[in-house]
Short mmCIF file of C-alpha atoms and ligand atoms in Angstrom, two decimals:
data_model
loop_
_atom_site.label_atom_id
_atom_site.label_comp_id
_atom_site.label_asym_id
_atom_site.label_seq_id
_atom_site.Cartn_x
_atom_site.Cartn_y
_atom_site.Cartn_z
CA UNK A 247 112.01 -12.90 171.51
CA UNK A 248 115.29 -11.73 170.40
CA UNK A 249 118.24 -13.46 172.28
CA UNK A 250 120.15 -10.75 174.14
CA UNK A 251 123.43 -12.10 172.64
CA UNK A 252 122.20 -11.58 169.28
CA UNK A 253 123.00 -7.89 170.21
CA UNK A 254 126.64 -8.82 171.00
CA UNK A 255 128.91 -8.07 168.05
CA UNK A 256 132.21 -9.61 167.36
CA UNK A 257 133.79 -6.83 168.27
CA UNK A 258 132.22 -6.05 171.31
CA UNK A 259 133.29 -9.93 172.36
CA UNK A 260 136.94 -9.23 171.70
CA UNK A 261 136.73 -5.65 173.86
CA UNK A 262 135.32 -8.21 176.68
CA UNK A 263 137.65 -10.60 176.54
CA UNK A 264 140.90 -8.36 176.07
CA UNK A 265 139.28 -6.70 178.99
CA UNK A 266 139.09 -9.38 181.20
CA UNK A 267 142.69 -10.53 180.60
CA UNK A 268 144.01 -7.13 181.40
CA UNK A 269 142.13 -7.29 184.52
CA UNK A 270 142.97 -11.08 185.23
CA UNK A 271 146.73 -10.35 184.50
CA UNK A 272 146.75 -7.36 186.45
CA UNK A 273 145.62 -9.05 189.73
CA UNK A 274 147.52 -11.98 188.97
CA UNK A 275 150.68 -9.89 188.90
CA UNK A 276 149.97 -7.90 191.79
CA UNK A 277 149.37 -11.36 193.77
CA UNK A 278 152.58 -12.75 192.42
CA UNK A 279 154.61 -9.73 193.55
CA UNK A 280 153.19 -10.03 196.71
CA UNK A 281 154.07 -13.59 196.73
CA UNK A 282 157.58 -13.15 195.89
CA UNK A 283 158.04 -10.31 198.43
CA UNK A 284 157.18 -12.37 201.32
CA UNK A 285 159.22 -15.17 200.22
CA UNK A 286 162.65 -12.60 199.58
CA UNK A 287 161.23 -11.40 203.40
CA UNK A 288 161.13 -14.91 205.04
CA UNK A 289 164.82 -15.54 202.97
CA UNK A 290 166.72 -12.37 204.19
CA UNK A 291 165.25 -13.27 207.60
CA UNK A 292 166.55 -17.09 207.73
CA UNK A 293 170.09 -15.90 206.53
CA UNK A 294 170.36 -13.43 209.01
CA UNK A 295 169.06 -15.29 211.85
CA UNK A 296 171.78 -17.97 210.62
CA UNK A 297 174.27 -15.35 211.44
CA UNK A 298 172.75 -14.72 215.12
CA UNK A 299 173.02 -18.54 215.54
CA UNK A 300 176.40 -19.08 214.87
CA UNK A 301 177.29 -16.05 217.49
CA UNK A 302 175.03 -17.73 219.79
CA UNK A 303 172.16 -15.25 220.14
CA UNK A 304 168.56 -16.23 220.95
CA UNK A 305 165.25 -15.57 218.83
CA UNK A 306 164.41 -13.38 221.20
CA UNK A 307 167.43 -11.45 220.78
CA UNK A 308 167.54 -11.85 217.26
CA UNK A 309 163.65 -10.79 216.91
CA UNK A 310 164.31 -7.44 218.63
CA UNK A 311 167.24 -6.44 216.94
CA UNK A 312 167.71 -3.63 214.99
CA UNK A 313 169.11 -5.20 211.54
CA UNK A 314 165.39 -7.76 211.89
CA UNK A 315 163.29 -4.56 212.81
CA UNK A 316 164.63 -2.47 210.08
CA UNK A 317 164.37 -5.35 207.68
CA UNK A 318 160.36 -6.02 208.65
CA UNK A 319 159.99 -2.89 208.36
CA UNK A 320 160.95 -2.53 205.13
CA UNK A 321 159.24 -5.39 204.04
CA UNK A 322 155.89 -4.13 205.66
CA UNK A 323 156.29 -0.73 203.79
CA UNK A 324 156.60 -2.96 200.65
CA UNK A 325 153.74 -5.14 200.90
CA UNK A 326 151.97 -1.61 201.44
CA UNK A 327 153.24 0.10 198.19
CA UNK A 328 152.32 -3.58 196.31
CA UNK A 329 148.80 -3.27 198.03
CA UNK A 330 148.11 0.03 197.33
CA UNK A 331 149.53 0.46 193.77
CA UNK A 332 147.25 -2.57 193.24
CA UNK A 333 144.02 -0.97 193.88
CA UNK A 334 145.30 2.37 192.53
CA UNK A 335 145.59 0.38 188.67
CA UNK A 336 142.56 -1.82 189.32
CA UNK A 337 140.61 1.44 190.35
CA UNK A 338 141.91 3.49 186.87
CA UNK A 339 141.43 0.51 185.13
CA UNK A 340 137.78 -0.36 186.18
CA UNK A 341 137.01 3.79 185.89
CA UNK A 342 138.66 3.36 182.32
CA UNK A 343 136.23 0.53 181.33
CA UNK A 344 133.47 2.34 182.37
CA UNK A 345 134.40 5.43 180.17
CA UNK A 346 134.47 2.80 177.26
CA UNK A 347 131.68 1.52 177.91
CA UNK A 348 130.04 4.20 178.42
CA UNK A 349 130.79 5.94 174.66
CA UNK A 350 129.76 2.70 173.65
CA UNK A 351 126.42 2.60 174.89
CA UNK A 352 125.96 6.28 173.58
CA UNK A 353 127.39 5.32 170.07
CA UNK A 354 124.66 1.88 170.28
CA UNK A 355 122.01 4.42 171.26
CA UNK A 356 122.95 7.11 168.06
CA UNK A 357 123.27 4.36 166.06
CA UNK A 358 119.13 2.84 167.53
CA UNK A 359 117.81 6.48 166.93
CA UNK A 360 119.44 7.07 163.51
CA UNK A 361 117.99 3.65 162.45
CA UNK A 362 114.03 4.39 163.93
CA UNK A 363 114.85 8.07 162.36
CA UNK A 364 115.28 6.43 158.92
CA UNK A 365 112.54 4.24 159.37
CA UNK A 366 109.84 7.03 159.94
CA UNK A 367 111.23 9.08 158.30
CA UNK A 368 111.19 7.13 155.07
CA UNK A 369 107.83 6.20 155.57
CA UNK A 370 106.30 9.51 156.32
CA UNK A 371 107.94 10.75 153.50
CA UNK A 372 107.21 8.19 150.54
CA UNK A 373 103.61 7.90 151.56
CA UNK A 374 102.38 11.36 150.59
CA UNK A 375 104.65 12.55 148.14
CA UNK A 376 103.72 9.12 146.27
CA UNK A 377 99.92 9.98 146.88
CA UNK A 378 100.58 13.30 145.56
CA UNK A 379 101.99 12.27 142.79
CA UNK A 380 99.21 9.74 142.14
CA UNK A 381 96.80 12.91 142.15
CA UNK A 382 98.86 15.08 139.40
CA UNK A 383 99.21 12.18 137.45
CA UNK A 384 95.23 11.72 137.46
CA UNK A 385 94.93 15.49 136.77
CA UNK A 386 97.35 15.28 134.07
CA UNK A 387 95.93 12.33 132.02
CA UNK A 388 92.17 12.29 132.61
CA UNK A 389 89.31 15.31 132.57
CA UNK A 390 87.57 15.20 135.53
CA UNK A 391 84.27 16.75 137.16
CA UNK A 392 84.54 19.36 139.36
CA UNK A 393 83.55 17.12 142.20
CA UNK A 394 85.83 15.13 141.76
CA UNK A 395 88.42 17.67 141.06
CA UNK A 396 87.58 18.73 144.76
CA UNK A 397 88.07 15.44 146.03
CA UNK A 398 91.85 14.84 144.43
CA UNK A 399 92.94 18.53 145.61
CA UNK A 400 91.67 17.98 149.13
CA UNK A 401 94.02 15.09 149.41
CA UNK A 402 96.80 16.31 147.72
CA UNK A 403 96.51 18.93 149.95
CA UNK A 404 95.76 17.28 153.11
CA UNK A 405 99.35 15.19 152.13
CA UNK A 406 101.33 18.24 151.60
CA UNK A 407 100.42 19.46 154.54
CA UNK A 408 101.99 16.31 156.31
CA UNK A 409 104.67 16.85 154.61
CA UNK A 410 104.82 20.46 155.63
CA UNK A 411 104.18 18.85 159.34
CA UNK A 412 107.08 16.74 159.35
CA UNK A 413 109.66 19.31 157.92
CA UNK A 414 108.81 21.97 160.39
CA UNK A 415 108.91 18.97 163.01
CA UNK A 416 112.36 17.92 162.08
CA UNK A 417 113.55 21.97 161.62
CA UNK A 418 111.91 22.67 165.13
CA UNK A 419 114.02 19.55 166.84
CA UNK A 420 117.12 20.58 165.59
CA UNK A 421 116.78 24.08 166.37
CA UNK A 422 116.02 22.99 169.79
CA UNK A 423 118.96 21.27 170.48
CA UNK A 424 121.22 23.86 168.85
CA UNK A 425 120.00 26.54 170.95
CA UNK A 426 116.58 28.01 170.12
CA UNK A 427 115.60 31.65 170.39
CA UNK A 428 112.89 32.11 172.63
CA UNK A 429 110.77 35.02 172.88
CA UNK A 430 109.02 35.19 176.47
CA UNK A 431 106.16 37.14 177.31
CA UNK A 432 103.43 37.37 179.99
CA UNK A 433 100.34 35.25 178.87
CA UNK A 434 97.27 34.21 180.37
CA UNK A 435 97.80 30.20 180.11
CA UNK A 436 93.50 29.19 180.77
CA UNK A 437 93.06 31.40 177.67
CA UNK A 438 96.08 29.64 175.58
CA UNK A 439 94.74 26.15 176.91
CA UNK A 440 91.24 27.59 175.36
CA UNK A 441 92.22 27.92 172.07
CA UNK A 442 93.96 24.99 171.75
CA UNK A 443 90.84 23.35 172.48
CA UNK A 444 89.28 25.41 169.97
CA UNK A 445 91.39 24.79 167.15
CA UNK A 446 91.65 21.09 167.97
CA UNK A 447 88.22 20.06 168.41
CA UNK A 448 86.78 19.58 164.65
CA UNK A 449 89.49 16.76 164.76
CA UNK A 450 87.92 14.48 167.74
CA UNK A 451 84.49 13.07 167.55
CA UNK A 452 83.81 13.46 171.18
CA UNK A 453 84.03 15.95 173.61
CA UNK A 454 87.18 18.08 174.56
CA UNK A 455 86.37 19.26 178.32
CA UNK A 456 88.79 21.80 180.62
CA UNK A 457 87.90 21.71 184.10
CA UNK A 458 89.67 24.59 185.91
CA UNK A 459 90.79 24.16 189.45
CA UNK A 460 87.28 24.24 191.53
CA UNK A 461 87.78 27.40 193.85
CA UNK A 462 89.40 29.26 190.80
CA UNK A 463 87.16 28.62 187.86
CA UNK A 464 85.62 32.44 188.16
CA UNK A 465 89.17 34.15 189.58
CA UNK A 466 91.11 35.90 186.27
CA UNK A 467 95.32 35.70 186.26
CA UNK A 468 95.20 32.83 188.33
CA UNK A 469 97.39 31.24 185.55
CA UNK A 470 99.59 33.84 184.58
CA UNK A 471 103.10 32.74 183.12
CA UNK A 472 106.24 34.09 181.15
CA UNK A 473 106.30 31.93 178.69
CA UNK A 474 107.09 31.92 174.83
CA UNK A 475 103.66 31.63 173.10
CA UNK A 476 104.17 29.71 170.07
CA UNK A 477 106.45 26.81 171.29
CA UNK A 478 104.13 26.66 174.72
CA UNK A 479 100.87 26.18 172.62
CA UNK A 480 102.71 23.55 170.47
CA UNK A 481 103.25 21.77 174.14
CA UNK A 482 99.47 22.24 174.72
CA UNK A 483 98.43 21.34 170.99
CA UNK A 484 101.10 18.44 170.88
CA UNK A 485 99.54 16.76 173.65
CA UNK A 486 96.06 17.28 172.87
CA UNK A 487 96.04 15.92 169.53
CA UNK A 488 98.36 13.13 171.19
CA UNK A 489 95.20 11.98 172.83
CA UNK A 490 92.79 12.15 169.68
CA UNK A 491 95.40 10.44 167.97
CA UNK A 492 95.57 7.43 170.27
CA UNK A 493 92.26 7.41 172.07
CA UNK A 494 90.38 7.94 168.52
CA UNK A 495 86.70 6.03 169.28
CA UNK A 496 86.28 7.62 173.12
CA UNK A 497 83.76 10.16 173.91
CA UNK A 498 85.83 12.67 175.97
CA UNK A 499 89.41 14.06 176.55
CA UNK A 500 89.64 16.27 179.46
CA UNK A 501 92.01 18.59 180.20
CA UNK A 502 92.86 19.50 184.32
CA UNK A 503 94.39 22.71 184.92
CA UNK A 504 95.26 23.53 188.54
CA UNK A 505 96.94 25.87 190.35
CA UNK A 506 99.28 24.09 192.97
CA UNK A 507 100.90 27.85 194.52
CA UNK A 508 104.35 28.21 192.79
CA UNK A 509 103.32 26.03 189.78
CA UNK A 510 100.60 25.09 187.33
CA UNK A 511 99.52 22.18 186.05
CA UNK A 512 97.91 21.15 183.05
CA UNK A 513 96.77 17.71 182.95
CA UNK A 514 95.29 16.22 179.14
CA UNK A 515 93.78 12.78 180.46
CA UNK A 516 92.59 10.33 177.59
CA UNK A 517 90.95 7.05 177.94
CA UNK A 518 92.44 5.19 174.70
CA UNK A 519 94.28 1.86 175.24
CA UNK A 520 97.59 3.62 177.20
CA UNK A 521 100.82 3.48 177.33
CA UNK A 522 103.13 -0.03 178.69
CA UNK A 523 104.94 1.08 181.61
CA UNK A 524 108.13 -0.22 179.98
CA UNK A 525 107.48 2.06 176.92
CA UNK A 526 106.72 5.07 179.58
CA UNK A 527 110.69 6.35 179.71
CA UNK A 528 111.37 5.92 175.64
CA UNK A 529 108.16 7.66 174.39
CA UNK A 530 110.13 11.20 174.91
CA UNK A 531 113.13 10.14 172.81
CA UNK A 532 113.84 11.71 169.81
CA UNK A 533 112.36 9.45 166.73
CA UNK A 534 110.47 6.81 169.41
CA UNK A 535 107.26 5.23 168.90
CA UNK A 536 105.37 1.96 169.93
CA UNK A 537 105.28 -1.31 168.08
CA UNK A 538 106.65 -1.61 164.29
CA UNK A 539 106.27 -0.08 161.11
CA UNK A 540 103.34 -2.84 160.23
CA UNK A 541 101.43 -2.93 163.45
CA UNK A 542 101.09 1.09 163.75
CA UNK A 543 97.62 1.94 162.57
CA UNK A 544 98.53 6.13 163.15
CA UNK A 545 100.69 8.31 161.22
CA UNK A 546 103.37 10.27 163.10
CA UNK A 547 107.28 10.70 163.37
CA UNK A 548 107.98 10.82 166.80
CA UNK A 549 109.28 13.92 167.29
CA UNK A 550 106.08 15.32 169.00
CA UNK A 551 107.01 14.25 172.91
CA UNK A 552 110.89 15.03 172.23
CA UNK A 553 110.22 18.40 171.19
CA UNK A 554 107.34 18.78 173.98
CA UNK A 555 109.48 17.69 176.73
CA UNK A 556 112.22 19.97 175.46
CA UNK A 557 110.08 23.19 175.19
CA UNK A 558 108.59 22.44 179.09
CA UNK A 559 111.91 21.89 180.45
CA UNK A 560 113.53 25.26 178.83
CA UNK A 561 110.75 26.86 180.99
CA UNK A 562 111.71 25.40 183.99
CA UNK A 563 109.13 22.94 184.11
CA UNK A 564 108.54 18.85 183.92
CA UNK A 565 106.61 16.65 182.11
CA UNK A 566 105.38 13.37 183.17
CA UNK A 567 103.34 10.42 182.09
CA UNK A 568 100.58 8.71 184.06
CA UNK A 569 97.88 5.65 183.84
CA UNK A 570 94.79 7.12 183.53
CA UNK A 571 92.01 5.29 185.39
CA UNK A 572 90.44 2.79 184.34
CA UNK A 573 92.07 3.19 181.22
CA UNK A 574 94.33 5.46 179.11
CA UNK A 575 96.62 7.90 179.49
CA UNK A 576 97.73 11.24 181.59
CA UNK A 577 100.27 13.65 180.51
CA UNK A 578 100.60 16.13 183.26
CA UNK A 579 103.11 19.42 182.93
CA UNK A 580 104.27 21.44 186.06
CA UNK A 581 105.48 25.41 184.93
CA UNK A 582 106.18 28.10 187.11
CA UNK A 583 103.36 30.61 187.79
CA UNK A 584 103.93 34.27 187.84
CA UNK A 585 104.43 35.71 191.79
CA UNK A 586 100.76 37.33 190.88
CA UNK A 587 98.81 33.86 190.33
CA UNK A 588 100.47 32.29 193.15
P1 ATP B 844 104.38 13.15 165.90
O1 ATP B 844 105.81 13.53 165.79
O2 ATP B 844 103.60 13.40 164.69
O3 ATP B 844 103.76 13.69 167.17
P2 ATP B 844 104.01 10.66 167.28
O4 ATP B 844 102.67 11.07 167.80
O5 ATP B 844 104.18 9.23 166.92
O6 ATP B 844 104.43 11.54 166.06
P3 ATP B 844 105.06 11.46 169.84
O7 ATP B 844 104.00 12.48 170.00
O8 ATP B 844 106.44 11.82 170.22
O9 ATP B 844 105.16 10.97 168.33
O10 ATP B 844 104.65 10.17 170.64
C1 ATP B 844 105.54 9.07 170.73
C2 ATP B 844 104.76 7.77 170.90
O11 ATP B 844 104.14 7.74 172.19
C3 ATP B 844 103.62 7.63 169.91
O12 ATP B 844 104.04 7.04 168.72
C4 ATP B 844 102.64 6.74 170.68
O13 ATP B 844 103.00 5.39 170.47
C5 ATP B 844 102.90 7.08 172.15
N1 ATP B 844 101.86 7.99 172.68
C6 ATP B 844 101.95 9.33 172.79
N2 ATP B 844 100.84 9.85 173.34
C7 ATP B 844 100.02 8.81 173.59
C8 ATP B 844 98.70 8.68 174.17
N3 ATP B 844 98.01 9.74 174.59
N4 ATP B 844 98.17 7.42 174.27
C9 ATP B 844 98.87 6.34 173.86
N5 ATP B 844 100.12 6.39 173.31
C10 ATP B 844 100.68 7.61 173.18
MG1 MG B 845 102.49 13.10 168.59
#
């Protein structure tokens, strides 16, 4: 287990403890004035009641006169200002830290992401162009039979397709947080759902099932949405081959689509090993995925969920990850219908 102090740097020690003085001295001088106030009170008050004495006036006399009242006044406005400036610089300061600390935890967060971004990234991209390179060496050195031919191409090709994959991945996130274009339409979202299922299914051993919403299964445009249809059947296709990808050896996925009035939603339920609750929040960050480089069996960047959640949310909808009973994993997505489905 990694000590959390390990994560401290040096610097980050000095901010703390040049922090903690400021905030040590500042109290102590705010004490100190308030101190020294009260004592210059109780002295002005001792030499002036010396002067009553010697004219023979009583406390009592001296306590209500005007030159005491005037001076405890004065010295009641004073320990007010001290007070109050006080908590005025304590407040700024303690807002200031914050701010710091803050841009601090943001740079420590770039700085996590850029390093698991370098990490998959270097990975993804050595292993196929080295495989590929492997192949047109092969080609280029040795004759081979046309079977074999066949077998070399299919995997050169199957690796530049990764490749192809991962650079459209890492265009498409980028181009989603710089503002993508979207082009809505009207679209029938049970018939998109369909042929995702369609395309995806030569990829899973088992079965792929939708069940629609029971009193709507025969009812046409009861999913009706304005959506953009290519980044809305990546959600759909990012999801589904989420759950081949990490529930490989189960018999079924099934999908859940239900119409809840305003909004759909489209659950894809898998029964594969799940996700940790404390990896539940992180999975949608950019670059994120579980365990290390040499306990991942799968192949992936981490860009699917990021780009996903980014897609559902610029159509006004939510994503949201479940357990699935008894085991594996539900990704559920909420859009808004069309006034016609609801
Ligand atoms: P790619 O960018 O190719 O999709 P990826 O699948 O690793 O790569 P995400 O789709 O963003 O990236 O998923 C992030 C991580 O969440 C995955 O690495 C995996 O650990 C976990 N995860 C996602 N879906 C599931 C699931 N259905 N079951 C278990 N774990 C999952
Ligand atoms: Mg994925």
């Amino acid at each position: 287990m990694i000590k959390w102090y390990k994560n401290i740097k040096k610097a980050d020690i000095l901010f703390y403890i040049v922090i903690s003085y400021v905030l040590i001295a500042g109290a102590w001088w705010s004490y100190l004035l308030y101190i020294k106030n009260n004592d210059a009170f109780e002295a002005k008050k001792v030499y002036l009641w010396s002067e009553y004495v010697q004219r023979g006036a009583t406390e009592e006399e001296f306590l209500k006169s005007k030159v005491f009242l005037d001076l405890e006044q004065q010295y009641t406005r004073q320990q007010w200002m001290i007070q109050g400036e006080g908590v005025v610089l304590l407040v700024l300061m303690v807002a200031g830290i914050w701010r710091v600390y803050q841009g601090r935890r943001k740079e420590l967060d770039l700085a996590r992401q850029q390093q698991n971004f370098l990490l998959s990234i270097t990975h993804e991209l050595k292993s196929p162009i080295a495989s590929i390179q492997l192949v047109l060496e092969t080609l280029q050195r040795r004759k081979l039979n046309p079977d074999q031919l066949q077998r070399l191409t299919h995997s050169a090709l199957k690796d530049a397709n990764r490749l192809h994959k991962l650079v459209q991945d890492l265009l498409l996130a980028a181009r989603m947080e710089g503002g993508y274009q979207y082009s809505f339409e009207i679209l029938d979202f049970r018939k998109l759902v369909n042929d995702c299922i369609l395309l995806t299914k030569p990829k899973f051993k088992g079965e792929i099932l939708l069940n629609i919403d029971g009193d709507l299964a025969e009812k046409e445009d009861q999913f009706m949405l304005e959506a953009d249809k290519t980044t809305i059947a990546s959600v759909v296709l990012n999801l589904i081959e989420n759950a081949i990808k990490y529930a490989p050896d189960t018999d079924k996925i099934i999908l859940n689509l239900l119409n809840k009035k305003e909004r759909l939603w489209l659950e894809v339920v898998d029964y594969g090993t799940g996700i940790p609750k404390t990896e539940k929040v992180r999975i949608f960050d950019k670059f994120y995925r579980l365990g290390d480089e040499h306990t991942r069996q799968t192949k992936g960047t981490g860009l699917g969920l990021f780009i996903t959640k980014k897609i559902v949310e610029d159509h006004k909808g939510t994503i949201s990850v479940h357990d699935n009973e008894p085991q594996g994993t539900c990704f559920r997505i909420r859009l808004p219908l069309l006034e016609e489905s609801i």
